[in-house]
PDB file of C-alpha atoms in Angstrom:
ATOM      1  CA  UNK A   1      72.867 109.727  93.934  1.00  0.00           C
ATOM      2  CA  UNK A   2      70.603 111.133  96.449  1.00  0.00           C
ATOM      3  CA  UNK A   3      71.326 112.402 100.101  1.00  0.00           C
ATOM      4  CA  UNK A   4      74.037 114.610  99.394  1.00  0.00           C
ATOM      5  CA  UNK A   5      72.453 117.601 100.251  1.00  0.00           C
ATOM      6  CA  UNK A   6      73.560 118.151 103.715  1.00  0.00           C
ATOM      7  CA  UNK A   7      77.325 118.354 102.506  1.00  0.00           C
ATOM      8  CA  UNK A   8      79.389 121.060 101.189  1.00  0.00           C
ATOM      9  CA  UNK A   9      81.971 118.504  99.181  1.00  0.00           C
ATOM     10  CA  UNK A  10      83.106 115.354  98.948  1.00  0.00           C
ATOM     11  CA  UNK A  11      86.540 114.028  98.534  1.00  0.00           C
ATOM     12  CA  UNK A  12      88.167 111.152  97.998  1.00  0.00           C
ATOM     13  CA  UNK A  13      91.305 110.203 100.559  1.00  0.00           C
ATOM     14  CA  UNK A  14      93.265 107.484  98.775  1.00  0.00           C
ATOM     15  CA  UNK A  15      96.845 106.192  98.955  1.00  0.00           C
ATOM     16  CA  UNK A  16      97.670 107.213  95.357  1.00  0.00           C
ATOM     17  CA  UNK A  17     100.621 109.603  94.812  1.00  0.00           C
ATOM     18  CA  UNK A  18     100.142 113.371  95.773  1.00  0.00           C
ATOM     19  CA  UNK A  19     103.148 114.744  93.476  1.00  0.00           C
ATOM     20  CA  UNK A  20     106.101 113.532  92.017  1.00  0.00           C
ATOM     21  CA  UNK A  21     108.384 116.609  92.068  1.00  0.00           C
ATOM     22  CA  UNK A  22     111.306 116.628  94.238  1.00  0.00           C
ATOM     23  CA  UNK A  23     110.211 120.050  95.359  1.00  0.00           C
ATOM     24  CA  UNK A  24     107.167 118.827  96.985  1.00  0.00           C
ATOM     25  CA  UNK A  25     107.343 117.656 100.470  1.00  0.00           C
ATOM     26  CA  UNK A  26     105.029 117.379 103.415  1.00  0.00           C
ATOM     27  CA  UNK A  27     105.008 121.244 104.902  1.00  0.00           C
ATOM     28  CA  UNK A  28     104.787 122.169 101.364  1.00  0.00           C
ATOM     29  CA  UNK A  29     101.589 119.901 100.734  1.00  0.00           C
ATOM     30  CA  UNK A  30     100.148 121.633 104.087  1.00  0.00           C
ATOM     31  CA  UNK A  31     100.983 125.221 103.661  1.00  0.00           C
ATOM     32  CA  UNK A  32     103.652 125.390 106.145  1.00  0.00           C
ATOM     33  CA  UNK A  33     106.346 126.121 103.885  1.00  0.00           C
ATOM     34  CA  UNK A  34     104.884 129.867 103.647  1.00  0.00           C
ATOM     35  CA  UNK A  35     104.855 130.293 106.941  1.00  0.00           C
ATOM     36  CA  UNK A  36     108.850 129.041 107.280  1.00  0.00           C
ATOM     37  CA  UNK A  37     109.786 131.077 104.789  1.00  0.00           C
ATOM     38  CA  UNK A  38     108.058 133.967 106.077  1.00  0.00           C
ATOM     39  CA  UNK A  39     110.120 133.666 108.935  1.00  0.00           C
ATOM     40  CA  UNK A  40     113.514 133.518 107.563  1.00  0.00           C
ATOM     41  CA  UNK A  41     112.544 136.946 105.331  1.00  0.00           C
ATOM     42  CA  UNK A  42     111.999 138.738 109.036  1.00  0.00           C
ATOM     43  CA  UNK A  43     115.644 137.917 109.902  1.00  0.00           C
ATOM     44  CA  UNK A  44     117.518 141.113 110.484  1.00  0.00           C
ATOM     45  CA  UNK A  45     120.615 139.615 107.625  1.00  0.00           C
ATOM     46  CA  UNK A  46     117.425 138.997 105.300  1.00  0.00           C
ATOM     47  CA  UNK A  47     115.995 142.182 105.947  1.00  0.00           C
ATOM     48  CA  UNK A  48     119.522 144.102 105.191  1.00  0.00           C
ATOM     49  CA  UNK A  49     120.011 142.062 102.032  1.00  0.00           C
ATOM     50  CA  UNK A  50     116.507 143.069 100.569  1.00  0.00           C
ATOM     51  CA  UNK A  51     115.309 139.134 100.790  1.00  0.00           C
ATOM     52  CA  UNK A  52     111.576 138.445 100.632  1.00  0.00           C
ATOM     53  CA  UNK A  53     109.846 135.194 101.601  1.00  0.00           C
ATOM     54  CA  UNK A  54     110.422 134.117  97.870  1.00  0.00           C
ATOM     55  CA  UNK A  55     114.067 134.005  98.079  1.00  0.00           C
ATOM     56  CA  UNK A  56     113.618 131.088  99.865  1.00  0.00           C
ATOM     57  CA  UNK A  57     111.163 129.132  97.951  1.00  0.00           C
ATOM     58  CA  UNK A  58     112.409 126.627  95.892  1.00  0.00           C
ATOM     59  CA  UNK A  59     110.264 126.819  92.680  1.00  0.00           C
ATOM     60  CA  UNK A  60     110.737 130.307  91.939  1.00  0.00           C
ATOM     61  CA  UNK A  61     113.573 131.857  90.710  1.00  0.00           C
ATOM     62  CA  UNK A  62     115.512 134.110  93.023  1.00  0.00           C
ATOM     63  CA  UNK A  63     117.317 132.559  95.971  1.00  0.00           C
ATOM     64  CA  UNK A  64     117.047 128.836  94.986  1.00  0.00           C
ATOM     65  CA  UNK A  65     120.079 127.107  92.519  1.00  0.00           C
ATOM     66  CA  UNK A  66     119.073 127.058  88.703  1.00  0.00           C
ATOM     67  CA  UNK A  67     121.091 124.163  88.088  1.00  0.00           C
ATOM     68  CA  UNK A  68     118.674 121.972  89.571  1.00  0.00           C
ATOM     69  CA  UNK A  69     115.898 124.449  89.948  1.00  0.00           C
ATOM     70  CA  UNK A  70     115.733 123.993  93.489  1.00  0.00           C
ATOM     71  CA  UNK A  71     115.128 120.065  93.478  1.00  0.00           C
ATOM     72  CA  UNK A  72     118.837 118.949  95.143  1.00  0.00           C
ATOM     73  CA  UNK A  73     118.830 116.811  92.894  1.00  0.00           C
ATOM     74  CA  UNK A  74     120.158 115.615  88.978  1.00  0.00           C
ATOM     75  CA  UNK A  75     118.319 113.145  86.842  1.00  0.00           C
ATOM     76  CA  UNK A  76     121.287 110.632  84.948  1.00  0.00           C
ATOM     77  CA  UNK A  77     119.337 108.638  82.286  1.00  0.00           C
ATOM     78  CA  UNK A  78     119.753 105.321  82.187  1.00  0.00           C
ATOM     79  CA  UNK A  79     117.282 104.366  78.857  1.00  0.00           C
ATOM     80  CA  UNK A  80     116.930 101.332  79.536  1.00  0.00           C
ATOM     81  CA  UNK A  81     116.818 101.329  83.359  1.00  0.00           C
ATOM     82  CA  UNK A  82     115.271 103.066  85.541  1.00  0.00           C
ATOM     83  CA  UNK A  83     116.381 107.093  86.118  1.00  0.00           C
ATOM     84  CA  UNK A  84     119.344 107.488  88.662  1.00  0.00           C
ATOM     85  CA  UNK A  85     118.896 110.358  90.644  1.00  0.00           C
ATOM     86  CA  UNK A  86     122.086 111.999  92.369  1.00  0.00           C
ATOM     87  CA  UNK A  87     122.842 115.311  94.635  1.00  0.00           C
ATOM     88  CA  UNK A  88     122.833 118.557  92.139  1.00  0.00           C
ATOM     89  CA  UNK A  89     126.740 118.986  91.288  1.00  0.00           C
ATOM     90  CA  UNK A  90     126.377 122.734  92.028  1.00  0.00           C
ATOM     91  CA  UNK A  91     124.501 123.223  94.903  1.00  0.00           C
ATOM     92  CA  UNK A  92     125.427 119.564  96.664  1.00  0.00           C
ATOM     93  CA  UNK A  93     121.702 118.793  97.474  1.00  0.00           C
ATOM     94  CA  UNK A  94     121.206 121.802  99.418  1.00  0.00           C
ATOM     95  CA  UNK A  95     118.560 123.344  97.089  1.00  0.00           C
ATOM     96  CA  UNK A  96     119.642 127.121  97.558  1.00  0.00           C
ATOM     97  CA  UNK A  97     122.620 129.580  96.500  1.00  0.00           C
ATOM     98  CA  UNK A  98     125.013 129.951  99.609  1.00  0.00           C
ATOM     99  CA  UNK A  99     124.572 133.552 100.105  1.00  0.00           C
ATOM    100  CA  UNK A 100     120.674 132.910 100.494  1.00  0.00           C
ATOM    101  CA  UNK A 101     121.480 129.636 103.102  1.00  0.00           C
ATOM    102  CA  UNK A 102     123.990 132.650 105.278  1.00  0.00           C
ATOM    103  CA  UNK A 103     120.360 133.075 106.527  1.00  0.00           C
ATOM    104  CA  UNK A 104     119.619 131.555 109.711  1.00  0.00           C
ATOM    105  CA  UNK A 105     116.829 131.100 112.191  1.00  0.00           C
ATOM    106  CA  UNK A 106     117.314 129.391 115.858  1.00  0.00           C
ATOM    107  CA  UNK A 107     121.012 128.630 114.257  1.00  0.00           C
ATOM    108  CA  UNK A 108     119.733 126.567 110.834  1.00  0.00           C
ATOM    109  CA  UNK A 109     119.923 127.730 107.628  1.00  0.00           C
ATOM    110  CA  UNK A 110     116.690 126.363 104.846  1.00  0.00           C
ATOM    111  CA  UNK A 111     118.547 123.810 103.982  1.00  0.00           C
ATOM    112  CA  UNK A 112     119.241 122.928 107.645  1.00  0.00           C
ATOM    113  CA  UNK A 113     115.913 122.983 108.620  1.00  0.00           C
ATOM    114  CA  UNK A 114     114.163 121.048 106.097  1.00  0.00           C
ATOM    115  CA  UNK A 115     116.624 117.821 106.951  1.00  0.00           C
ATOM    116  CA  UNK A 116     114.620 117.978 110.520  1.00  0.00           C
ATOM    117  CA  UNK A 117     111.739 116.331 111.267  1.00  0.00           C
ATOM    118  CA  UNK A 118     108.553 117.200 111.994  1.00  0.00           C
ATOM    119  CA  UNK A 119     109.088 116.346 115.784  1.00  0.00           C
ATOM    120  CA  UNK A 120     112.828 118.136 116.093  1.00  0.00           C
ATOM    121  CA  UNK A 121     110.990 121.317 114.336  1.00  0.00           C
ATOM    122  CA  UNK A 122     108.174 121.720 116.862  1.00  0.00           C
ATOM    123  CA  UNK A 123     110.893 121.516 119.591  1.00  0.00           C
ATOM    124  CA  UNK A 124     112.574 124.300 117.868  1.00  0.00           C
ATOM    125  CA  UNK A 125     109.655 126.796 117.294  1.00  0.00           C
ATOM    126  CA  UNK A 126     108.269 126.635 120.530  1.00  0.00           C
ATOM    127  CA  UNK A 127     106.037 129.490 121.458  1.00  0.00           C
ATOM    128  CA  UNK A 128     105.996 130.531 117.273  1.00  0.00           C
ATOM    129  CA  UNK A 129     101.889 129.288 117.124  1.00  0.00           C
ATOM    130  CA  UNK A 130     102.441 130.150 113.210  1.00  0.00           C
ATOM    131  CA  UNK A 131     104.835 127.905 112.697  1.00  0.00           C
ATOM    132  CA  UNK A 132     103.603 124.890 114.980  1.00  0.00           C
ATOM    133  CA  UNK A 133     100.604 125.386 113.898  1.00  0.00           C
ATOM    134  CA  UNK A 134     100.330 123.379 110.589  1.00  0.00           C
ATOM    135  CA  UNK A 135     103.192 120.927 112.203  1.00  0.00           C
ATOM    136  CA  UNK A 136     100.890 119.840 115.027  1.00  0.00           C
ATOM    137  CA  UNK A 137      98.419 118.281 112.717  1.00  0.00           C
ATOM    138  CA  UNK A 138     101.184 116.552 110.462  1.00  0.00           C
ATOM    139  CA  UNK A 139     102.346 115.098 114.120  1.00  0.00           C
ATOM    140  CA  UNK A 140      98.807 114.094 115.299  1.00  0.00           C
ATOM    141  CA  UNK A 141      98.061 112.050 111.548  1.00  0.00           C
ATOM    142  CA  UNK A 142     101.172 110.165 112.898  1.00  0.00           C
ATOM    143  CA  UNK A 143     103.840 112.205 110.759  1.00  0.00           C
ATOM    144  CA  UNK A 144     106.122 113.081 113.683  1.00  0.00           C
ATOM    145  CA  UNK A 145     108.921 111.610 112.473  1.00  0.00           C
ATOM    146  CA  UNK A 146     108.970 112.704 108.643  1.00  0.00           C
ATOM    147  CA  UNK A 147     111.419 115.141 107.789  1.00  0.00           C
ATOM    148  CA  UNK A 148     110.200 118.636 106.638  1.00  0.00           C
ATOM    149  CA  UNK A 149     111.829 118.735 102.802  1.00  0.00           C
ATOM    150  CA  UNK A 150     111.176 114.513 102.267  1.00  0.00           C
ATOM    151  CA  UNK A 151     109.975 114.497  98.521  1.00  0.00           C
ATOM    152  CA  UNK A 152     106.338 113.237  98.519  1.00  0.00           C
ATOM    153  CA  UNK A 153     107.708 110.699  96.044  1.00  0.00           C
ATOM    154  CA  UNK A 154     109.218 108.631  99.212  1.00  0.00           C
ATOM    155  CA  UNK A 155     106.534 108.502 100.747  1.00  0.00           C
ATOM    156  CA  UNK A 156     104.532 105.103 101.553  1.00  0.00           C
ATOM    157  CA  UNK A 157     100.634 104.498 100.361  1.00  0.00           C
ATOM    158  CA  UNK A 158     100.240 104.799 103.941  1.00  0.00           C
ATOM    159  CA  UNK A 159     102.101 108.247 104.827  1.00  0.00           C
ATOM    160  CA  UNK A 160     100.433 109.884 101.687  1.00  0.00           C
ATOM    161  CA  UNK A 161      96.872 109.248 102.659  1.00  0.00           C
ATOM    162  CA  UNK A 162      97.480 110.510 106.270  1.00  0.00           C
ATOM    163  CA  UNK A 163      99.184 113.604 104.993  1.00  0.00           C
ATOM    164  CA  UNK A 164      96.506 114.365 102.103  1.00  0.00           C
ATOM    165  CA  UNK A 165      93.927 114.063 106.015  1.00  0.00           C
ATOM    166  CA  UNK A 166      96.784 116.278 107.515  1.00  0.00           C
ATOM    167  CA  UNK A 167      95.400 118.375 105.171  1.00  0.00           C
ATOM    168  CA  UNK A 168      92.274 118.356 105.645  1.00  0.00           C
ATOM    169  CA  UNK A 169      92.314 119.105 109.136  1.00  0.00           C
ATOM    170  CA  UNK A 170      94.468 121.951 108.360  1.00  0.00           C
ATOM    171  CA  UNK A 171      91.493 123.248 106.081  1.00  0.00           C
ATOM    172  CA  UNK A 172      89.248 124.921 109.021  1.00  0.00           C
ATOM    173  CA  UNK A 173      86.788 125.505 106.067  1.00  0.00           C
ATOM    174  CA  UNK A 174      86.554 121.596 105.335  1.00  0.00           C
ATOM    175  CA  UNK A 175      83.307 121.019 108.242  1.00  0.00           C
ATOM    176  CA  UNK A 176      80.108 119.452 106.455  1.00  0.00           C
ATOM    177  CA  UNK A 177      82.633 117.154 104.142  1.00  0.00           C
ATOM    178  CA  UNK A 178      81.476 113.443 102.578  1.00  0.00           C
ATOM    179  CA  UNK A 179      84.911 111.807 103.130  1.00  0.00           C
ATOM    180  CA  UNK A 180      85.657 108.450 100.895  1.00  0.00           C
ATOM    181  CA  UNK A 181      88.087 106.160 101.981  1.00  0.00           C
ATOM    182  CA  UNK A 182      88.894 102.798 100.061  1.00  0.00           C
ATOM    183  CA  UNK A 183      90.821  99.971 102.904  1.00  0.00           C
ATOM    184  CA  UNK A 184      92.685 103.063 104.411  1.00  0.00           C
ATOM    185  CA  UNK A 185      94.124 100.484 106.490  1.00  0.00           C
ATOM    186  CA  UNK A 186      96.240  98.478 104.084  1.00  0.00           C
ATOM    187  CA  UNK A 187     100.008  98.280 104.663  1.00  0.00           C
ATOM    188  CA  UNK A 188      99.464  99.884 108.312  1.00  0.00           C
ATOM    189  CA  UNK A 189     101.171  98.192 111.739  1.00  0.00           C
ATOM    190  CA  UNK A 190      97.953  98.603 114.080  1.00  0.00           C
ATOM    191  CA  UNK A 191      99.903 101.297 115.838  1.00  0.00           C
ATOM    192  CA  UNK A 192      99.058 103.040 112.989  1.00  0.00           C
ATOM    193  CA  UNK A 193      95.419 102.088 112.948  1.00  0.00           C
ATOM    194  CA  UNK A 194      94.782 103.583 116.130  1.00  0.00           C
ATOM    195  CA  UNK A 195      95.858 106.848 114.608  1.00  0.00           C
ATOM    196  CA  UNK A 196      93.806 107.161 111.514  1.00  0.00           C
ATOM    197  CA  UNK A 197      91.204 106.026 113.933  1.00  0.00           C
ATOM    198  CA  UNK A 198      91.931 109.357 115.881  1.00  0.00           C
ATOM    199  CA  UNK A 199      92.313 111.439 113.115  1.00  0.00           C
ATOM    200  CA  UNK A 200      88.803 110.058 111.237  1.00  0.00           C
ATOM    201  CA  UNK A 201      87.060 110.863 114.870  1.00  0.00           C
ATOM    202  CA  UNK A 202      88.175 114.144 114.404  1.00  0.00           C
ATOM    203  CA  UNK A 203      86.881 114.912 111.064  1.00  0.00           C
ATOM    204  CA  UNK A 204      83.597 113.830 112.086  1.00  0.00           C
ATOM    205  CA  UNK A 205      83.853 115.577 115.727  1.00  0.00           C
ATOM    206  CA  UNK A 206      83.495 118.453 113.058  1.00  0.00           C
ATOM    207  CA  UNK A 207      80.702 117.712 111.287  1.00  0.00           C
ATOM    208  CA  UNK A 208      82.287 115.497 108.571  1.00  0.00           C
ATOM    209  CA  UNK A 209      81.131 112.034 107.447  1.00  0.00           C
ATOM    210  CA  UNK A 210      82.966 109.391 106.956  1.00  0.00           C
ATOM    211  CA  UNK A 211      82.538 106.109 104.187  1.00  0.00           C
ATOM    212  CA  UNK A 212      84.844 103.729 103.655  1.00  0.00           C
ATOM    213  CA  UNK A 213      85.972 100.293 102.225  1.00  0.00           C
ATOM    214  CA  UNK A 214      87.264  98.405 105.460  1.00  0.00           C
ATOM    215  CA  UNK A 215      88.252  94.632 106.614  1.00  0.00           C
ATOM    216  CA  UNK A 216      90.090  95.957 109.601  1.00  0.00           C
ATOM    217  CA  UNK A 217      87.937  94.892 112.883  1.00  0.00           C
ATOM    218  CA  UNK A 218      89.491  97.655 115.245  1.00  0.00           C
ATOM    219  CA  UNK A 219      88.098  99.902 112.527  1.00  0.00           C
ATOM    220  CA  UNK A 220      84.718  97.973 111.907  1.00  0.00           C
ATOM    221  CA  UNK A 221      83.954  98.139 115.539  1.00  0.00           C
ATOM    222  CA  UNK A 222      84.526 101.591 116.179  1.00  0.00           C
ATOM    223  CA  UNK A 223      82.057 102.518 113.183  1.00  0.00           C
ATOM    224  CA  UNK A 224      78.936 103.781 113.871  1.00  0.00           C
ATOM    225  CA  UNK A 225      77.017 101.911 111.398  1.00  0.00           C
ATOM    226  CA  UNK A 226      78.239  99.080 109.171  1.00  0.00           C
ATOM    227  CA  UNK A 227      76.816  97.577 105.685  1.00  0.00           C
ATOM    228  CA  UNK A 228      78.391  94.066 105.033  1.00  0.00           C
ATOM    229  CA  UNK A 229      77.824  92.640 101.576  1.00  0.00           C
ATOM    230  CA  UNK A 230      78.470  89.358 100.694  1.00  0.00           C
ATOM    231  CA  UNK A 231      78.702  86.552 101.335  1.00  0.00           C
ATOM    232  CA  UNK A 232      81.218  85.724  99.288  1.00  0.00           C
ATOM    233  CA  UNK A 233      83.687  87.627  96.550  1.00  0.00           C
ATOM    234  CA  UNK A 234      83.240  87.779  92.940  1.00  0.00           C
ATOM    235  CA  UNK A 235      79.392  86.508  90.934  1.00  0.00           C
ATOM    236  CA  UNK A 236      78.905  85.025  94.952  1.00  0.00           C
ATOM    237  CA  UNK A 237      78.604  88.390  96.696  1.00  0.00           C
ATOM    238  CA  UNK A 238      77.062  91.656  96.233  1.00  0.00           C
ATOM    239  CA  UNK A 239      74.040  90.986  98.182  1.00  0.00           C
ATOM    240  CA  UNK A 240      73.032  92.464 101.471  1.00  0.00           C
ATOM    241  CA  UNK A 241      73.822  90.373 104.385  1.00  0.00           C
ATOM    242  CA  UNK A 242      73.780  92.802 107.489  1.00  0.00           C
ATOM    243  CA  UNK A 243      73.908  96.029 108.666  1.00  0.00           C
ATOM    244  CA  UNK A 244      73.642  98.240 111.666  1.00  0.00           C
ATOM    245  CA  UNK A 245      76.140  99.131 114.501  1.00  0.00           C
ATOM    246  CA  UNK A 246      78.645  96.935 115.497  1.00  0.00           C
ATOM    247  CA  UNK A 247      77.094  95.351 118.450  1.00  0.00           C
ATOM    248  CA  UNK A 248      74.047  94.728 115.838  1.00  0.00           C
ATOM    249  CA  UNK A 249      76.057  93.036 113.338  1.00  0.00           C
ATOM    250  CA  UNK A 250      78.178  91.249 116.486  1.00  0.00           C
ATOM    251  CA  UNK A 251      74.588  89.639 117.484  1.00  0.00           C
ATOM    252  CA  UNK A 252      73.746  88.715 113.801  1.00  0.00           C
ATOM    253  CA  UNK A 253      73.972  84.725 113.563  1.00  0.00           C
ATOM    254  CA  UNK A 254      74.424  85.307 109.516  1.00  0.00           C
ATOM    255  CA  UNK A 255      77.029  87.690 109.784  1.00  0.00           C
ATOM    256  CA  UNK A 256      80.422  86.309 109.038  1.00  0.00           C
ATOM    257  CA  UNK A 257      81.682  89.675 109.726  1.00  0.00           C
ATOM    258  CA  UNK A 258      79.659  89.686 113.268  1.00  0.00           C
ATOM    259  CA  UNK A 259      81.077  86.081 114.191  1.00  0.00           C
ATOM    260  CA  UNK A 260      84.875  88.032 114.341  1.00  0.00           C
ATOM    261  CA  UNK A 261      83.051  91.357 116.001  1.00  0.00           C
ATOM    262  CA  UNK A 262      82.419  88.884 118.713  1.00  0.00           C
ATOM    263  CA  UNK A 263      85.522  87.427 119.460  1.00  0.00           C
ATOM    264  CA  UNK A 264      87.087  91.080 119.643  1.00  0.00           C
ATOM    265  CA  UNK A 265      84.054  92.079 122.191  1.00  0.00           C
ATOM    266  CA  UNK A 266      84.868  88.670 124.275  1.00  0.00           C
ATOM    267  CA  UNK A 267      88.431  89.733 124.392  1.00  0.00           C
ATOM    268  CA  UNK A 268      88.221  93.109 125.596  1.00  0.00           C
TER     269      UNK A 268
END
């Protein structure tokens, strides 16, 4: 492959699954997790009691419940179904030992907080930049309304490839980046188009690149350049049948793809 040279990395944004521990969840996946438990370790009642920001992680021993090793949860087999999982007998879901959740911060205790969204929490911190900080960019990839301890493992095609761009953006290192995205679109109400759309404007407002795989004509015309192959699927397509910007392929009388372009530019 040539014409790589002007990036620093490439990566691959997909809908495939992130993690599949019950520990992880979204302001785990995008380093804001630290920052919370940073927080609750400043407390004056964490400060007495000796606490550090591990006590309140959840996948290190310390402050979290060893039953269930801070998951909230208990696996029942079911051999020849499919795993039941069911609130840890010991700790009732909330993850922690109590004397560690006598913590609080703005009134919550860990537990508390992490059954808030991502909206509620921004609401709460407001004026703590550390905190907000990574939460902003889970709320502008359209994440608002995810609560902070969700296990990744609940989370749509859809949710998982905005949060792995949440990411990203959170990554002020990640400029000069060959993005790859294959039909980011599928499974998303438009509402939702319009904010990938956003968010992949972003990453190339600095410096990034974006490829993808699309169908999606609110997408396709807000590319800068488009390749259609074709003309049909299968031993039928493959073959070069336009390319250019939008308004290019729109004015291309062999373009299926520019025949739809057109309608959407008559309609706006």
């Amino acid at each position: 492959m040539t014409g790589l040279e002007p990036f620093d990395r490439v990566a691959l944004v997909d809908q495939t699954p992130v993690m599949r521990s019950f520990r992880s969840n979204p302001v785990t996946y995008v380093k804001a997790f630290d920052r919370i438990r940073e927080r609750y370790a400043r407390t004056p009642l964490a400060r007495q009691r000796g606490y550090a920001p591990g006590t309140f992680s959840f996948n290190v021993k310390g402050g979290r419940c060893e039953h269930c090793e801070g998951a909230g949860v208990d696996r029942v087999e079911m051999y020849f179904l499919a795993d039941l999982w069911v609130p840890c007998e010991a700790c009732g879901g909330r993850r922690y030992r109590a004397e560690v959740l006598e913590v609080k911060v703005h009134g919550l205790s860990l537990d508390q907080l992490l059954d808030k969204t991502v909206e509620e929490t921004l609401a709460l911190f407001q004026g703590e930049t550390e905190i907000q900080e990574p939460l902003w960019v889970l709320e502008r990839v359209g994440l608002g309304y995810v609560r902070l301890g969700q296990p990744l493992s609940t989370l749509s095609g859809g949710e998982i490839q905005r949060l792995k761009l949440a990411r990203e953006l959170s990554d002020r290192t990640s400029a000069a980046t060959l993005f790859l995205l294959d039909e980011p679109t599928v499974g998303l109400h438009r509402k939702d188009v319009l904010v990938l759309l956003r968010v992949l404007r972003e990453l190339k407002r600095r410096g990034s690149t974006v490829v993808l795989v699309e169908h999606n004509l609110d997408l396709l015309a807000a590319c800068d350049y488009l390749i259609e192959l074709g003309p049909e699927g299968g031993e039928a397509g493959g073959y070069l049948v336009a390319e250019g910007s939008p308004e290019e392929i729109a004015r291309n009388e062999g373009s299926l793809t520019g025949r739809y372009l057109r309608r959407i530019a008559a309609c706006a």
